[in-house]
Amino acid sequence: MKNVMINFSVMLALLTSCSPVPEKNADKGVVADAQADTVSRSLSKKSMRTKIKLPNDLSALIPIDLLDSISTNVHEKYGIEFSGNCYACDLARLSMTENKMIWTNVCDEKDTFEIDAFSTAIEENKTIFKTAEHTYILTKIDPAPVYELVIGGQKLALKNKRIARYFTTKEALPLFKEHDCGDFDG
């Protein structure tokens, strides 16, 4: 019985020594402020890291459209969107650098919209750009090259710059079906 009492006393002493000590309210505020300051400093350091090297293709993307969904030839499946390039002139080209996203009207080089506050991540064939209001996911869906853009978040509405779902490079554009406006006087 004596051993049981000694063991019980030792266990009780260990358990009470491990229990947390109540903190004063004033100390909690100081600790929370210090933790918040540390977190914001670490986020600032992450934001200040050198930007990710983007693929060269992303420096000048031209909008295209899905013309023939059943075609197996990528250059016939996608092509120039006639109304946005030739008639309405309301499509937007996309240019990406490490620190700028530039939307430019296909018919007016001076009509631009720039975004310079974003983070970048690259995952396999996807390049992800995040701003405070939007997430842009640019996925290379074909080596032709064809990129698909998906925008998440708030609705992005740009004047005279309608955003296409598919893009290609300026160099690859002549390979796609219907790559010019022909005799249209738009």
XYZ file of N, CA and C in Angstrom, residues 37-126:
270
model
N 3.740 40.512 -36.017
C 4.843 41.234 -36.628
C 5.806 40.262 -37.295
N 6.096 39.135 -36.645
C 6.977 38.125 -37.208
C 6.387 37.544 -38.482
N 5.091 37.256 -38.471
C 4.425 36.709 -39.648
C 4.472 37.708 -40.795
N 4.174 38.981 -40.530
C 4.182 39.970 -41.601
C 5.585 40.172 -42.148
N 6.614 40.091 -41.306
C 7.981 40.208 -41.793
C 8.347 39.021 -42.676
N 7.919 37.806 -42.296
C 8.241 36.641 -43.119
C 7.495 36.702 -44.447
N 6.246 37.220 -44.441
C 5.522 37.387 -45.697
C 6.200 38.424 -46.576
N 6.692 39.491 -45.985
C 7.390 40.511 -46.759
C 8.638 39.933 -47.395
N 9.360 39.108 -46.649
C 10.553 38.480 -47.208
C 10.194 37.574 -48.364
N 9.082 36.819 -48.249
C 8.646 35.947 -49.335
C 8.262 36.776 -50.554
N 7.581 37.893 -50.343
C 7.155 38.741 -51.446
C 8.346 39.385 -52.135
N 9.427 39.598 -51.396
C 10.580 40.271 -51.953
C 11.539 39.308 -52.643
N 11.276 38.023 -52.585
C 12.134 37.057 -53.267
C 12.151 37.354 -54.755
N 13.200 36.917 -55.413
C 13.275 37.141 -56.846
C 12.135 36.410 -57.531
N 11.607 37.018 -58.563
C 10.474 36.446 -59.278
C 10.887 35.178 -60.017
N 9.922 34.323 -60.258
C 10.143 33.073 -60.972
C 10.395 33.377 -62.438
N 11.331 32.677 -63.039
C 11.629 32.834 -64.459
C 10.481 32.222 -65.256
N 9.814 33.061 -66.046
C 8.668 32.617 -66.840
C 9.131 32.069 -68.188
N 8.380 31.124 -68.762
C 8.696 30.646 -70.102
C 8.631 31.803 -71.108
N 9.523 31.799 -72.096
C 9.562 32.872 -73.102
C 8.254 33.015 -73.860
N 7.513 31.920 -74.033
C 6.234 31.964 -74.757
C 5.272 32.985 -74.165
N 5.336 33.185 -72.867
C 4.366 34.037 -72.182
C 4.611 35.528 -72.403
N 5.701 35.871 -73.053
C 6.004 37.285 -73.252
C 5.083 37.946 -74.278
N 4.454 37.178 -75.148
C 3.526 37.749 -76.139
C 2.539 36.681 -76.581
N 1.378 36.655 -75.950
C 0.348 35.674 -76.291
C -0.776 36.335 -77.073
N -1.179 35.676 -78.160
C -2.213 36.171 -79.064
C -3.482 35.347 -78.839
N -4.643 36.006 -78.747
C -5.889 35.251 -78.521
C -6.288 34.441 -79.755
N -6.736 33.223 -79.514
C -7.297 32.372 -80.568
C -8.603 31.794 -80.045
N -9.291 31.036 -80.900
C -10.582 30.490 -80.512
C -10.652 29.026 -80.918
N -11.516 28.279 -80.289
C -11.784 26.893 -80.644
C -12.723 26.919 -81.843
N -12.237 26.479 -83.012
C -13.035 26.536 -84.235
C -13.696 25.205 -84.569
N -12.978 24.100 -84.350
C -13.486 22.783 -84.708
C -13.118 21.806 -83.596
N -14.017 21.620 -82.641
C -13.708 20.822 -81.454
C -13.433 19.351 -81.744
N -13.892 18.830 -82.885
C -13.669 17.410 -83.176
C -12.411 17.166 -84.006
N -11.782 18.205 -84.490
C -10.574 18.056 -85.295
C -9.425 17.540 -84.442
N -8.609 16.674 -85.026
C -7.429 16.161 -84.331
C -6.185 16.968 -84.691
N -6.275 17.790 -85.717
C -5.175 18.663 -86.105
C -5.305 19.964 -85.308
N -4.350 20.210 -84.428
C -4.431 21.365 -83.541
C -4.504 22.681 -84.308
N -3.882 22.756 -85.489
C -3.882 23.995 -86.268
C -5.209 24.242 -86.985
N -6.046 23.229 -87.066
C -7.403 23.401 -87.597
C -8.420 23.518 -86.450
N -8.090 22.892 -85.336
C -8.985 22.921 -84.186
C -9.091 24.333 -83.614
N -7.967 25.043 -83.555
C -7.926 26.412 -83.038
C -7.567 27.356 -84.178
N -7.980 28.597 -84.046
C -7.633 29.586 -85.059
C -8.072 30.969 -84.635
N -7.903 31.908 -85.537
C -8.240 33.298 -85.243
C -9.745 33.439 -85.078
N -10.138 34.237 -84.109
C -11.557 34.522 -83.923
C -11.874 35.733 -84.799
N -12.676 35.536 -85.798
C -12.940 36.571 -86.802
C -13.542 37.832 -86.196
N -14.595 37.716 -85.391
C -15.281 38.916 -84.902
C -14.420 39.744 -83.957
N -13.664 39.114 -83.100
C -12.857 39.848 -82.127
C -11.629 40.500 -82.718
N -11.093 39.929 -83.788
C -9.911 40.476 -84.431
C -10.245 41.392 -85.600
N -11.293 41.081 -86.330
C -11.565 41.794 -87.570
C -12.774 42.728 -87.500
N -13.765 42.388 -86.740
C -14.995 43.169 -86.732
C -15.084 44.081 -85.506
N -15.145 43.506 -84.330
C -15.327 44.297 -83.107
C -14.013 44.883 -82.582
N -12.898 44.246 -82.909
C -11.583 44.662 -82.398
C -11.610 44.840 -80.887
N -12.130 43.837 -80.197
C -12.254 43.962 -78.752
C -11.481 42.894 -77.975
N -10.695 42.078 -78.662
C -9.926 41.048 -77.972
C -8.668 41.644 -77.347
N -8.152 40.953 -76.365
C -6.944 41.411 -75.680
C -5.813 40.408 -75.867
N -4.640 40.933 -76.191
C -3.405 40.139 -76.176
C -2.881 40.171 -74.751
N -2.069 39.186 -74.418
C -1.511 39.093 -73.073
C 0.002 39.032 -73.159
N 0.667 39.893 -72.402
C 2.126 39.869 -72.296
C 2.484 39.704 -70.830
N 3.369 38.754 -70.559
C 3.770 38.489 -69.184
C 5.275 38.671 -69.030
N 5.660 39.348 -67.963
C 7.056 39.398 -67.552
C 7.087 38.973 -66.095
N 8.276 38.960 -65.504
C 8.377 38.544 -64.103
C 7.608 39.476 -63.165
N 7.407 40.739 -63.582
C 6.757 41.674 -62.668
C 5.586 42.439 -63.277
N 5.133 42.070 -64.472
C 4.023 42.780 -65.101
C 3.178 41.852 -65.974
N 1.873 42.071 -65.883
C 0.906 41.407 -66.746
C 0.254 42.542 -67.542
N 0.350 42.481 -68.872
C -0.157 43.573 -69.705
C -1.203 43.033 -70.677
N -2.409 43.593 -70.577
C -3.494 43.283 -71.506
C -3.538 44.417 -72.522
N -3.455 44.097 -73.827
C -3.440 45.103 -74.882
C -4.510 44.776 -75.908
N -5.275 45.772 -76.331
C -6.278 45.587 -77.376
C -5.567 45.163 -78.657
N -6.120 44.163 -79.366
C -5.479 43.646 -80.576
C -5.397 44.679 -81.698
N -6.248 45.681 -81.672
C -6.271 46.678 -82.738
C -5.638 48.013 -82.338
N -5.313 48.200 -81.074
C -4.781 49.481 -80.612
C -3.687 49.247 -79.577
N -2.433 49.368 -79.989
C -1.281 49.132 -79.114
C -1.271 50.043 -77.888
N -1.903 51.214 -77.982
C -1.893 52.174 -76.877
C -2.969 51.878 -75.834
N -3.932 51.033 -76.181
C -5.023 50.681 -75.270
C -4.589 49.478 -74.432
N -4.011 49.760 -73.255
C -3.470 48.695 -72.409
C -4.025 48.772 -70.998
N -3.910 47.658 -70.290
C -4.232 47.570 -68.874
C -3.122 46.745 -68.236
N -2.453 47.292 -67.226
C -1.322 46.621 -66.602
C -1.624 46.216 -65.165
N -1.109 45.058 -64.800
C -1.200 44.558 -63.428
C 0.224 44.270 -62.987
N 0.630 44.873 -61.867
C 2.002 44.641 -61.425
C 2.117 44.078 -60.005
N 1.012 43.854 -59.350
C 1.036 43.287 -57.993
C 0.468 41.878 -58.025
N 1.338 40.898 -58.260
C 0.893 39.510 -58.290
C 2.038 38.597 -57.884
N 1.662 37.386 -57.494
C 2.657 36.352 -57.212
C 2.555 35.304 -58.305
N 3.626 34.565 -58.493
C 3.699 33.595 -59.581
C 4.115 32.231 -59.038
N 3.506 31.194 -59.593
C 3.908 29.823 -59.285
C 3.843 29.015 -60.569
N 4.763 28.081 -60.718
C 4.765 27.209 -61.895
C 4.654 25.769 -61.415
N 3.655 25.059 -61.949
C 3.426 23.656 -61.623
C 3.275 22.891 -62.928
N 4.257 22.100 -63.285
C 4.261 21.309 -64.517
C 3.933 22.180 -65.721
N 2.757 22.008 -66.315
C 2.385 22.769 -67.518
C 1.514 23.980 -67.193
N 1.410 24.332 -65.906
C 0.574 25.457 -65.480
C 1.431 26.575 -64.909
